Coordinates of C-alpha atoms in Angstrom, one line a residue:
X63 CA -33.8 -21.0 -6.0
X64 CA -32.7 -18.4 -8.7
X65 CA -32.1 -14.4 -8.9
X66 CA -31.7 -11.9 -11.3
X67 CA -28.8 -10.9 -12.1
X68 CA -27.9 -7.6 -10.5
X69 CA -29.8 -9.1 -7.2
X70 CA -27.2 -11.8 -7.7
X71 CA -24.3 -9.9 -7.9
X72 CA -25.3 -7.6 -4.3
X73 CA -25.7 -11.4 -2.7
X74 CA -23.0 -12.3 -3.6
X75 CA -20.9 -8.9 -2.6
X76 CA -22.9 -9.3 1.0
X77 CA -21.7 -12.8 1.4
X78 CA -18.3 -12.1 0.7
X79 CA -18.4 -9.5 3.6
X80 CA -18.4 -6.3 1.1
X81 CA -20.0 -3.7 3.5
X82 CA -18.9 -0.5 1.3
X83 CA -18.7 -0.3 -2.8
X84 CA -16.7 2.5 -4.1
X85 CA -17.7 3.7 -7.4
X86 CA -18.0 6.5 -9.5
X87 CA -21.5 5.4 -11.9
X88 CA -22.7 5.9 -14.9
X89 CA -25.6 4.4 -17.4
X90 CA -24.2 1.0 -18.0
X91 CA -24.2 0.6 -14.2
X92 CA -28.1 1.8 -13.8
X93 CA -29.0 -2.2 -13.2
X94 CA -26.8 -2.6 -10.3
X95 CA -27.9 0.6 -9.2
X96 CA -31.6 -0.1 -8.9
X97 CA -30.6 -3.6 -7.5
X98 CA -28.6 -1.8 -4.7
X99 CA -31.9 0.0 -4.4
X100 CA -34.1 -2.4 -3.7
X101 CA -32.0 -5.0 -1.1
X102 CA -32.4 -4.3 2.2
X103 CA -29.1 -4.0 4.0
X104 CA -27.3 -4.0 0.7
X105 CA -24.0 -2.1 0.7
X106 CA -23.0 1.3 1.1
X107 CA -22.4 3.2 -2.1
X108 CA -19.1 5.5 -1.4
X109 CA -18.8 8.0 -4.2
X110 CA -15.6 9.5 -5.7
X111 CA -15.5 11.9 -8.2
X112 CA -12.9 10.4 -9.9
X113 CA -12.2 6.8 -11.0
X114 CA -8.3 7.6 -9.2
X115 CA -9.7 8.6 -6.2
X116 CA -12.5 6.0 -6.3
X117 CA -9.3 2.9 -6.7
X118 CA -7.4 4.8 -3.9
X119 CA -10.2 4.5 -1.2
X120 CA -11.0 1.0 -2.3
X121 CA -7.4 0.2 -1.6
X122 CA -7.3 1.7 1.6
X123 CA -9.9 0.2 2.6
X124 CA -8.5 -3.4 1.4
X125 CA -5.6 -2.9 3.6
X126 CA -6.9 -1.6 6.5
X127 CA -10.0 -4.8 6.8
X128 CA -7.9 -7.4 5.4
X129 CA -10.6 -8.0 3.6
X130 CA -11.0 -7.8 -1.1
X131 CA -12.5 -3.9 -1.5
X132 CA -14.9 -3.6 -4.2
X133 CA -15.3 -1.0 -6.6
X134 CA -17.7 -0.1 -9.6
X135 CA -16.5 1.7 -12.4
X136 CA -18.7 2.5 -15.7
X137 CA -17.9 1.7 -19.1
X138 CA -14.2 2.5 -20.9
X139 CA -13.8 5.8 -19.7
X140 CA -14.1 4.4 -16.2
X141 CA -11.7 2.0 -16.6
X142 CA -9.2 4.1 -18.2
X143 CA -8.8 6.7 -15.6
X144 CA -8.6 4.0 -12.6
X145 CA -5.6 2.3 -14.1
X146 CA -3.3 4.0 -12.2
X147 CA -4.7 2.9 -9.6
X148 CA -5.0 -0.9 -10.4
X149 CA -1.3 -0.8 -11.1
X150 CA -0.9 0.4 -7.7
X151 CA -2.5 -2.5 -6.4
X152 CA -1.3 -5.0 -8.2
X153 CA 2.2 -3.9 -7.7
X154 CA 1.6 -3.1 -3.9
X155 CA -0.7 -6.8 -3.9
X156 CA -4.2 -5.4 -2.7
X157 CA -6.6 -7.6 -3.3
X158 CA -10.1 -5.3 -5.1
X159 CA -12.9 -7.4 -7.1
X160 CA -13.4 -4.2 -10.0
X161 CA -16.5 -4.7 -12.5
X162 CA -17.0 -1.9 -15.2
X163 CA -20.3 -1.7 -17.0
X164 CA -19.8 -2.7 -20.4
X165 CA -22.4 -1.3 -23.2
X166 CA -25.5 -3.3 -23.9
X167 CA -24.3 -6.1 -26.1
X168 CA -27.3 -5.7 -28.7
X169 CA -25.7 -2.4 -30.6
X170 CA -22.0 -3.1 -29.4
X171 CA -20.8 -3.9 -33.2
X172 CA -21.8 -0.7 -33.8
X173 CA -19.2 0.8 -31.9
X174 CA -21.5 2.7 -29.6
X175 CA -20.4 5.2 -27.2
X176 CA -18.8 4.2 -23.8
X177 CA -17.9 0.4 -25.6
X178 CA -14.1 -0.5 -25.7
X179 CA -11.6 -3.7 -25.1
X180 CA -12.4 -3.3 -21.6
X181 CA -10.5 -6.7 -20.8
X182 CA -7.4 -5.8 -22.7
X183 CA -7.6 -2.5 -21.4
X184 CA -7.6 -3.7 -17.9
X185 CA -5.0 -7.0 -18.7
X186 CA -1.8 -5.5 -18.0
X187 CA -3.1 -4.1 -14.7
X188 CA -4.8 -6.8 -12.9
X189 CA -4.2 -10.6 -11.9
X190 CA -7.1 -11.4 -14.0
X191 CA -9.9 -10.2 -16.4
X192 CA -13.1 -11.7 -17.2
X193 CA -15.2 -10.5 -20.2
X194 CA -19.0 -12.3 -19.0
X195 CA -20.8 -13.2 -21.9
X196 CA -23.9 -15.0 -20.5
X197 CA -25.8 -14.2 -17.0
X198 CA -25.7 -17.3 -15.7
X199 CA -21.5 -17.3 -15.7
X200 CA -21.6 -14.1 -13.6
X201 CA -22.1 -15.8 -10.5
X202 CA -19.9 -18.4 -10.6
X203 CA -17.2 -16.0 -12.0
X204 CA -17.5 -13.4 -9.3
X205 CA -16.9 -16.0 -6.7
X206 CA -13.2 -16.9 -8.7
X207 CA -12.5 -13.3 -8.6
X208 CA -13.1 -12.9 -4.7
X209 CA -11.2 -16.4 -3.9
X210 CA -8.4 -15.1 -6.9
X211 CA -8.3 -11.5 -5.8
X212 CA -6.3 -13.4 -1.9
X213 CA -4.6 -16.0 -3.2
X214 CA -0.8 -15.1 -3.4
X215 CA 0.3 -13.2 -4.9
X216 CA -2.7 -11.1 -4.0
X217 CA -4.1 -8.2 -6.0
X218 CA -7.3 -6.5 -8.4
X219 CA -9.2 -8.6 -10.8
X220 CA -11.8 -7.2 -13.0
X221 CA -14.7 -8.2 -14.9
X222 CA -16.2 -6.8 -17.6
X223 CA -20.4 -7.1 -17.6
X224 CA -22.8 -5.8 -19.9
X225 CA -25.6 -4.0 -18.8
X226 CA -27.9 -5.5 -20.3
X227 CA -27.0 -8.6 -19.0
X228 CA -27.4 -7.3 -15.7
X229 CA -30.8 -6.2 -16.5
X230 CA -32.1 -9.5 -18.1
X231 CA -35.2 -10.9 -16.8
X232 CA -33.6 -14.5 -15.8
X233 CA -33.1 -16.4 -12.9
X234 CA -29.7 -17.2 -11.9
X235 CA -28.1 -19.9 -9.4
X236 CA -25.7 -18.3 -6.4
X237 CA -23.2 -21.0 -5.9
X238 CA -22.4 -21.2 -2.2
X239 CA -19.3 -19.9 -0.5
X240 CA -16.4 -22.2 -0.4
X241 CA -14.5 -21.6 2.6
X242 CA -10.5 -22.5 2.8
X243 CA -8.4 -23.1 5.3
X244 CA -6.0 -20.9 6.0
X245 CA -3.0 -21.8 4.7
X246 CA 0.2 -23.3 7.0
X247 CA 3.9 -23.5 7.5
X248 CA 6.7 -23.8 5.1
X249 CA 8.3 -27.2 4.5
X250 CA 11.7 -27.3 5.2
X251 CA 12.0 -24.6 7.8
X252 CA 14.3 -26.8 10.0
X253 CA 17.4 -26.7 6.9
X254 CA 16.7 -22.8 7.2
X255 CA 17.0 -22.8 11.3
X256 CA 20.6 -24.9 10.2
X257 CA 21.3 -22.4 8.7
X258 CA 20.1 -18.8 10.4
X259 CA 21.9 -20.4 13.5
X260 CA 25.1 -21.3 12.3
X261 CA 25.4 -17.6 11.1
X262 CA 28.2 -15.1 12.6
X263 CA 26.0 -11.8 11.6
X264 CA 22.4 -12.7 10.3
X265 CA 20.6 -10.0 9.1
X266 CA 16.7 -10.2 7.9
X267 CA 14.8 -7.7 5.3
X268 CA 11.4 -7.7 6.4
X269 CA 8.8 -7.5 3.2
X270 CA 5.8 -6.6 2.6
X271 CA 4.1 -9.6 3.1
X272 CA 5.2 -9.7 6.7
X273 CA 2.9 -6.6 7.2
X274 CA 0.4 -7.8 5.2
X275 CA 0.1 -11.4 6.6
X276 CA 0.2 -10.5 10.1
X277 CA 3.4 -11.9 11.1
X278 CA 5.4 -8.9 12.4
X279 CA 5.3 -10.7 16.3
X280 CA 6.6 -13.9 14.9
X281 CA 9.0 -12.0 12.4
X282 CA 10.5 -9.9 15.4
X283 CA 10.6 -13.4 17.9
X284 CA 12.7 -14.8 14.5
X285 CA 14.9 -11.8 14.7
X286 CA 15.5 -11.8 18.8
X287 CA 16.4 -15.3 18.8
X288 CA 19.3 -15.3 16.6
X289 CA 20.1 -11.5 17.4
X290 CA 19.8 -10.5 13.6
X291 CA 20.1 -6.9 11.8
X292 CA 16.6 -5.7 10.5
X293 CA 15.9 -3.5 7.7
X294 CA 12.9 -3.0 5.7
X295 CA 12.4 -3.6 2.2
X296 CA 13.1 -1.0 -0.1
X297 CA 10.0 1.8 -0.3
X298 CA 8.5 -0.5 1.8
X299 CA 4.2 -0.2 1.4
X300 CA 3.9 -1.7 5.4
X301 CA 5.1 -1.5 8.6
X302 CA 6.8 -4.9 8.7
X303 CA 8.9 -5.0 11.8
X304 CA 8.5 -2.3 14.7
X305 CA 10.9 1.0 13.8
X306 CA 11.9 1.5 17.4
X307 CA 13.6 -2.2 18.3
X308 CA 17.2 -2.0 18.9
X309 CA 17.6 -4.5 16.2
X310 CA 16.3 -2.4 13.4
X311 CA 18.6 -0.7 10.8
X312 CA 15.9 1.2 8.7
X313 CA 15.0 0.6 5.1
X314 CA 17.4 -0.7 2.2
X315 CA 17.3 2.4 0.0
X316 CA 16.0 1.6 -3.5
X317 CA 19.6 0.6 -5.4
X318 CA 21.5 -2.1 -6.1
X319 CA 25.1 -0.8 -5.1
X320 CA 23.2 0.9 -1.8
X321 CA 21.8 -2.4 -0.6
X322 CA 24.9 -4.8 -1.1
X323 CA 26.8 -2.1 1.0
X324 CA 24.0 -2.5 3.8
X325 CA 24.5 -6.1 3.6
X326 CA 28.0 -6.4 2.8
X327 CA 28.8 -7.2 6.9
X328 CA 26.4 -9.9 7.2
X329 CA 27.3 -14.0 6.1
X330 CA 23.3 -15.2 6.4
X331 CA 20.5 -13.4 5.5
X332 CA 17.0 -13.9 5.6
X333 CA 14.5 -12.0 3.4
X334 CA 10.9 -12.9 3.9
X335 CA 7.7 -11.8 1.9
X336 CA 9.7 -9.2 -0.3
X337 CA 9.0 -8.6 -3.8
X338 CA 12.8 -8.8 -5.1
X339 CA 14.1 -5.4 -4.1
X340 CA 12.3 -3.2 -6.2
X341 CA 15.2 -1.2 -6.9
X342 CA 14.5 3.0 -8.5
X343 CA 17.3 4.1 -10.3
X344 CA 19.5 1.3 -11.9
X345 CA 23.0 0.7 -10.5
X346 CA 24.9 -1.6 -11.8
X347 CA 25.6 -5.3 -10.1
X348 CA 23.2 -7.5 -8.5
X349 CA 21.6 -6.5 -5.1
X350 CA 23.4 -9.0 -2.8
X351 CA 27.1 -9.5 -2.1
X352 CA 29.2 -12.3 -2.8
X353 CA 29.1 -15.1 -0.4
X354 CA 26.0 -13.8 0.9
X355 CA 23.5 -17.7 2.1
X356 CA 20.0 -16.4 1.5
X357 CA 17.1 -18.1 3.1
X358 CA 13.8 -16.8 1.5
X359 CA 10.4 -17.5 2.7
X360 CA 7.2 -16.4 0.4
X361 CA 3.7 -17.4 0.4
X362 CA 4.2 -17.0 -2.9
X363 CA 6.2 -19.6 -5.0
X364 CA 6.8 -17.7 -7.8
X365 CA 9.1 -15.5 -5.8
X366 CA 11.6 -17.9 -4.7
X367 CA 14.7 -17.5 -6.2
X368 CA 13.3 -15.0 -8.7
X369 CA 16.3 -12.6 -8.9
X370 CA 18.8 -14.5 -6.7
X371 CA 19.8 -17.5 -5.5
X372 CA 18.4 -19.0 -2.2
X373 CA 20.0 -21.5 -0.6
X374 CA 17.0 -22.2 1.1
X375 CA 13.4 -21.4 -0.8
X376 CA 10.7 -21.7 1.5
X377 CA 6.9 -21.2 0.8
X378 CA 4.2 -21.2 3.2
X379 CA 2.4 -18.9 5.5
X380 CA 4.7 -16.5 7.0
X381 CA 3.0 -16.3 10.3
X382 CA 3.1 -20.0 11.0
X383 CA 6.6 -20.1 8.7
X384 CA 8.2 -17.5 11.0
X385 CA 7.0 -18.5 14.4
X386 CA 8.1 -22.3 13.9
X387 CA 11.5 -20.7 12.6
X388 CA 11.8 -18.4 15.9
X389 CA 11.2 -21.9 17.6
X390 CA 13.9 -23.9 16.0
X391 CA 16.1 -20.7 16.7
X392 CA 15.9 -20.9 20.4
X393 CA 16.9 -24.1 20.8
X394 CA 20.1 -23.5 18.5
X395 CA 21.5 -20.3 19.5
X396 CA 22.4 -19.6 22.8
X397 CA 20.5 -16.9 24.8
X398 CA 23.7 -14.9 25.3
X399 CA 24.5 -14.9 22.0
X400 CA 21.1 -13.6 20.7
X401 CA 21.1 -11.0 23.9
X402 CA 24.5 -9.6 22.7
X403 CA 23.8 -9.5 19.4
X404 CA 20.9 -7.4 19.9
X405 CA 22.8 -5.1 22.9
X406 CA 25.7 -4.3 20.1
X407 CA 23.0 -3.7 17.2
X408 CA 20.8 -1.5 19.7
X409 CA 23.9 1.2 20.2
X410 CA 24.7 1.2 16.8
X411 CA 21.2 1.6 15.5
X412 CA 20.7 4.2 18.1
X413 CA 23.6 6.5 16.8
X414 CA 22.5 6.4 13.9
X415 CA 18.9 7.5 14.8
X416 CA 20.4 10.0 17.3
X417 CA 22.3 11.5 14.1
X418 CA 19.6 11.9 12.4
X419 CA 17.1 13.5 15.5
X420 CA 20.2 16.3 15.6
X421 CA 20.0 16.9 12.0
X422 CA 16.4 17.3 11.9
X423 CA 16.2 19.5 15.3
X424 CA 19.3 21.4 14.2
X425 CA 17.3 22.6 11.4
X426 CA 14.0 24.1 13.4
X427 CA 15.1 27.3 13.1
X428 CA 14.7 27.5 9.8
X429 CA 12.6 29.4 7.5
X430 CA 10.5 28.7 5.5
X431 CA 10.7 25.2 7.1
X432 CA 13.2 22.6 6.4
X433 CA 12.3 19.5 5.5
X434 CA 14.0 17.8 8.1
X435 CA 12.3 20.0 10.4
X436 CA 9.4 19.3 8.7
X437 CA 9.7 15.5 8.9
X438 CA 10.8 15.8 12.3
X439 CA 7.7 17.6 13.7
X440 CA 4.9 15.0 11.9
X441 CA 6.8 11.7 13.8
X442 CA 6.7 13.5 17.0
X443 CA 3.2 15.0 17.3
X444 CA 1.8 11.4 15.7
X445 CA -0.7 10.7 18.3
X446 CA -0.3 7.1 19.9
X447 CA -2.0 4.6 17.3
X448 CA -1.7 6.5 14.4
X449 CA -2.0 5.4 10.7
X450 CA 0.4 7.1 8.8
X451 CA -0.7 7.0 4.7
X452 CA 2.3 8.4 3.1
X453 CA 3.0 9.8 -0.4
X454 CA 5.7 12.2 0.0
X455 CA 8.4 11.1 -2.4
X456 CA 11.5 13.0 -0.8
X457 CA 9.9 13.8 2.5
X458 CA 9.0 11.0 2.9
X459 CA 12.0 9.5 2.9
X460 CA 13.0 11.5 5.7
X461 CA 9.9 10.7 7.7
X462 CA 10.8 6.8 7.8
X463 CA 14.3 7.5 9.5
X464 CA 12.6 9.4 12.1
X465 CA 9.0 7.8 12.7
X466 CA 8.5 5.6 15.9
X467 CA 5.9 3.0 15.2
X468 CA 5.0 -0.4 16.7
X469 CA 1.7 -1.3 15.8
X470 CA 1.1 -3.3 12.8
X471 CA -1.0 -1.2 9.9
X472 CA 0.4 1.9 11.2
X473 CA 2.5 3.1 8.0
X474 CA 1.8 2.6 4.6
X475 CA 2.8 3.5 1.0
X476 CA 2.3 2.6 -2.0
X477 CA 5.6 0.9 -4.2
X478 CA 4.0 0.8 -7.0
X479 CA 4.5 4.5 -8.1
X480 CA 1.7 5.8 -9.6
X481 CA 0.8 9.2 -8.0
X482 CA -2.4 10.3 -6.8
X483 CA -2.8 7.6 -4.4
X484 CA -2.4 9.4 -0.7
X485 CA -5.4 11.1 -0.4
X486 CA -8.0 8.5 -1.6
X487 CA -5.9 5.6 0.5
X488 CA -6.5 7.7 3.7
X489 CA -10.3 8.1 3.3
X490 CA -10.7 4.7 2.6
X491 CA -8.4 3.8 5.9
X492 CA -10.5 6.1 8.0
X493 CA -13.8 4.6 6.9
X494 CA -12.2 1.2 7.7
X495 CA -11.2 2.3 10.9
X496 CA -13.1 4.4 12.5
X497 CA -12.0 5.8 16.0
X498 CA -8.2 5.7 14.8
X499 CA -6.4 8.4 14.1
X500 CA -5.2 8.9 10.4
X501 CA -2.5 11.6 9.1
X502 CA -1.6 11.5 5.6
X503 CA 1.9 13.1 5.0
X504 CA 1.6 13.9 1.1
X505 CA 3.8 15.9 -1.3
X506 CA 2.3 18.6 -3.3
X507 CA 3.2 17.4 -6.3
X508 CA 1.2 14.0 -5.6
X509 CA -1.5 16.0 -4.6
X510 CA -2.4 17.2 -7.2
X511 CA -3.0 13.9 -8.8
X512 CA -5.4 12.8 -6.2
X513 CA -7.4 16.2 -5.2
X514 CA -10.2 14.9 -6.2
X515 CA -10.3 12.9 -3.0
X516 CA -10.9 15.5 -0.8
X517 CA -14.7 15.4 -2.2
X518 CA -15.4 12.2 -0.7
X519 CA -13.2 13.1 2.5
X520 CA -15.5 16.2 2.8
X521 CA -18.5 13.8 2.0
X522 CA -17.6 11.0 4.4
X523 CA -16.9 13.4 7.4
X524 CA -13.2 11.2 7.0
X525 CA -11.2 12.6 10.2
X526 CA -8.5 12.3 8.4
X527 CA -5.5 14.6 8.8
X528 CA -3.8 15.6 5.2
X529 CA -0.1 17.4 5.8
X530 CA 1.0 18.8 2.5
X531 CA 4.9 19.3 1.6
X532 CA 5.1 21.7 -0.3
X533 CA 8.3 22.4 -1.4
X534 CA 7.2 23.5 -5.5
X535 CA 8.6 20.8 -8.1
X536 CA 8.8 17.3 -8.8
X537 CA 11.8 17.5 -6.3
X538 CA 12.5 13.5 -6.8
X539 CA 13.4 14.0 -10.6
X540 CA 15.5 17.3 -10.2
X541 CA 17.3 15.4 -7.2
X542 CA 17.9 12.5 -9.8
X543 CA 19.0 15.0 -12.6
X544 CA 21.9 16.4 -10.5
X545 CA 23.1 12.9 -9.3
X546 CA 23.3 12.0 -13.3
X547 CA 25.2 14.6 -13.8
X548 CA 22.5 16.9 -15.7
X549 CA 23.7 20.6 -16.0
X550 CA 21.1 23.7 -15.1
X551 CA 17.7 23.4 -14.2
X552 CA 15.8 20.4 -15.1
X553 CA 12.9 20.9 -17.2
X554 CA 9.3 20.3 -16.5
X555 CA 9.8 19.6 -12.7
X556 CA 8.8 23.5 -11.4
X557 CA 5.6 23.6 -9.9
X558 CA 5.9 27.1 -8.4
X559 CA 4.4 28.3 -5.0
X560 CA 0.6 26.3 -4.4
X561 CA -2.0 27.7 -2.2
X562 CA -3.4 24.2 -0.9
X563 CA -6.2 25.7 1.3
X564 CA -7.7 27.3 -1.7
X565 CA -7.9 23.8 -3.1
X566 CA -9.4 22.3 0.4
X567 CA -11.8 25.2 0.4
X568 CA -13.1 24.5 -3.1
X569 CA -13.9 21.0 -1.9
X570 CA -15.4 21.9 1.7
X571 CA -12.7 20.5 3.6
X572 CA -11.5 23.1 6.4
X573 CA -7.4 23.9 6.2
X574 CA -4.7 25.7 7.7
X575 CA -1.6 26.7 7.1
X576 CA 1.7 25.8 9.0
X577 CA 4.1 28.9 9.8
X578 CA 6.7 26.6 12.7
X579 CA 7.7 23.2 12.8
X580 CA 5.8 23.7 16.3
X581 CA 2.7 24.4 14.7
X582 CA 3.3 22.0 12.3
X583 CA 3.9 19.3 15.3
X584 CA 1.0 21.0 17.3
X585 CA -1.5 20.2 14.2
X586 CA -1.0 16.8 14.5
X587 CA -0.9 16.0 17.6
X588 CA -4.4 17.2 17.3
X589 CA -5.4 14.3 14.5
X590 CA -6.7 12.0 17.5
X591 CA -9.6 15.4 18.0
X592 CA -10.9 15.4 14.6
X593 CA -14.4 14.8 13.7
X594 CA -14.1 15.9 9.9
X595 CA -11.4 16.2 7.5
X596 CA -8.4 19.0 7.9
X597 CA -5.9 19.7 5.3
X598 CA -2.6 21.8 6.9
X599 CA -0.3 23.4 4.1
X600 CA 3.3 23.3 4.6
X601 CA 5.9 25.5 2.7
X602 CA 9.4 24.2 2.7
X603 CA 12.4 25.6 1.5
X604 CA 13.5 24.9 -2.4

């Protein structure tokens, strides 16, 4: 038996488990709208005031269920001011099914207003984009979306639909729900065991995927049974391997030259689910060191051997992949072997972390606040379970050498660079799990670009914790200036001193300011005890 269109498209989002649409609507939407309207159980429509803010919860959200966010934007406008936030996605692999409204189709060669490309706008940002021509294709086309929008390597897809196709007075067929299986090991795992045991100093980088897959227990029994060196991905988006195991080195800072010195002691290396190395600044050189065996594992093909050489290219599942590996492991490398392995890493990991808990204590006293201190103060009051959504550029950086976190989904980022993100990310992780405390650790200058968010933070109730650094400029570009060698100040990076409780007020979202790196760590250890939204302002020193 048929439906209309728009009553289509809300079945279809309700059987693909979409409990929340984020959207910001207009008239080319008004069809989906009333549809909304009339289903019982449809939805819930969460409203941003901005297309940027509206992408950042959905992608939140994505991460946090596990689950393909949906989100309705309207007409070319629409579209154009969430593509920063598609690219986000797409380069950080959250999977969002994104429709825009198109015009109505029966004026559209007159150039109406609202009407654009909208497919070749969205093209460069998304996996996929569908321009639906005819109501009966929409049905069939938003299932490929949903199936598309998980399949490695994961990420937004967007079609475009008129609205007066949406409106039409036909009957449409809902094509069933094909379920897959999930997917399962990598072939060839036991030449990869060869070689991971036969190693004198195995080291692992820990991608993205291994957050995103679920596979940090079986990437963490991989590392223990060999006794290999961790370190994160550069910038990575996820916690992929727990920050306080002895075997963990930190994250491979975003530079060629930096990460073959990090790697330069090792003779095997592992990297699984990372996205090459995503370097910043260009250095010259490839990544890895000479001599250097790499075994990579992907779920998705197209990343094996993409920018190096792997002497063993494995695609599968990394959960499965990994566990089997840790397997095989244990019956080739000795216990001893694995046990003093990880006893030598743990003490030189834990100088280093001990260096840098003195520099950041050392630097309490301070005023106004250091960022160290600053740092320093969020990872220690982080009530137990916290999500930390960060977008702090140079703080940030900072934060990661000092946070202790365990539990997977507790830290995330976004690598794809586009700034604005922080604010609508952490709504969209409260909402997706409520009960659980969230503290976003945002500089000011990516604030800015997302402030819009605190509307639907307000709106939502969110009890969402937003720190602010605010140390006054675009600190990441002057920092980068100097190291090229630029002479006097850089221009266009000076912000000047910002009054961020003003800008909560304005948007109903209660705030404070922090005088201490004691009332900074005070604040939020008090993130577990909110029942709304509370933005705390921190000035740092220049």
């Amino acid at each position: 038996m048929g439906t209309r269109p728009a009553l289509a498209l809300v079945d279809i989002l309700r059987d693909e488990g979409v409990d929340r649409i984020f959207g910001n609507p207009g008239t080319t939407e008004l069809p989906f709208l009333a549809a909304l309207s009339e289903t019982e159980g449809a939805p819930e429509y969460v409203l941003g005031v901005h297309e940027g803010a509206v992408v950042a919860m959905a992608d939140g959200y994505a991460r946090a269920t596990g689950r393909p966010a949906f989100v309705s934007l309207h007409a070319a406008g629409g579209l154009a001011n969430a593509l920063l936030g598609l690219l986000n996605a797409r380069r950080s692999r959250t999977p969002l099914v994104v429709t825009a409204g198109q015009q109505d189709r029966r004026h559209l060669q007159q150039d109406p207003m609202l009407s654009g490309d909208l497919v070749a706008l969205a093209a460069p940002a998304v996996k996929a984009a569908y321009d639906i021509q005819h109501a009966h294709d929409l049905p069939l086309a938003l299932r490929r979306a949903f199936a598309l929008a998980v399949r490695p390597p994961a990420g937004p897809v967007f079609l475009s639909v008129p609205t007066d196709l949406l409106a039409e007075d036909t009957e449409v067929e809902v094509p069933a729900r094909t379920p897959t299986p999930p997917p399962g090991p990598a072939p060839g795992i036991e030449h990869a065991a060869v070689l991971l045991a036969g190693a004198a100093r195995p080291a692992v980088v820990a991608g993205d995927g291994v957050g995103r897959e679920g596979a940090v227990a079986a990437l963490v029994r991989t590392a223990e049974a060999c006794g290999a060196t961790v370190h994160h991905q550069p910038m990575a988006d996820c916690l992929d391997f727990p920050t306080t195991h002895p075997l963990y080195a930190g994250m491979l800072p975003p530079r060629h030259d930096a990460i073959r010195a990090a790697l330069a002691p090792h003779d095997v290396l592992l990297i699984a689910g990372a996205h090459a190395f995503t370097p910043h600044q260009y250095t010259p050189g490839p990544a890895l060191p000479p001599g250097l065996t790499v075994v990579q594992l992907d779920s998705d093909a197209d990343e094996i051997g993409r920018n190096f050489p792997a002497e063993a290219g494995l695609v599968g599942a990394l959960e499965p992949s990994l566990d089997r590996l840790a397997g095989l492991l244990r019956e080739r490398v000795p216990a001893h072997t694995a046990k003093s392995r990880t006893l030598r890493a743990g003490e030189r990991h834990g100088t280093a972390r001990d260096r840098a808990e003195s520099a950041a204590r050392a630097a309490y006293s301070a005023a106004p606040l250091d960022p160290w201190a600053a740092a320093h103060a969020v990872a220690h009051g982080l009530p137990p379970g916290t999500a930390v959504v960060e977008e702090a550029i140079t703080v940030g950086l900072l934060l990661r050498r000092l946070v202790r976190l365990e539990r997977p989904g507790s830290y995330t980022h976004t690598v794809g660079g586009g700034l604005g993100w922080g604010i609508g990310a952490a709504v969209g992780r409260a909402l997706a799990e409520p009960g659980r405390p969230v503290v976003a650790v945002l500089g000011d200058g990516c604030a800015l670009f997302g402030l819009q968010g605190l509307w639907s933070a307000a709106r939502q109730s969110a009890p969402v914790l937003f720190v602010v650094m605010g140390n006054g400029a675009y600190r990441t570009v002057q920092d980068t200036y100097e190291a090229m060698g630029g002479r006097g100040r850089c221009p266009g990076t000076e912000l000047g001193p910002l009054d961020f409780t003003r800008a909560a007020g304005f948007f109903g979202v209660d705030a404070v300011r922090a005088h201490s790196a004691r009332h900074l760590r005070e604040l939020v250890s008090g993130a577990a005890e909110l029942t709304g939204p509370l933005l705390v302002d921190v000035p740092l020193r220049p």
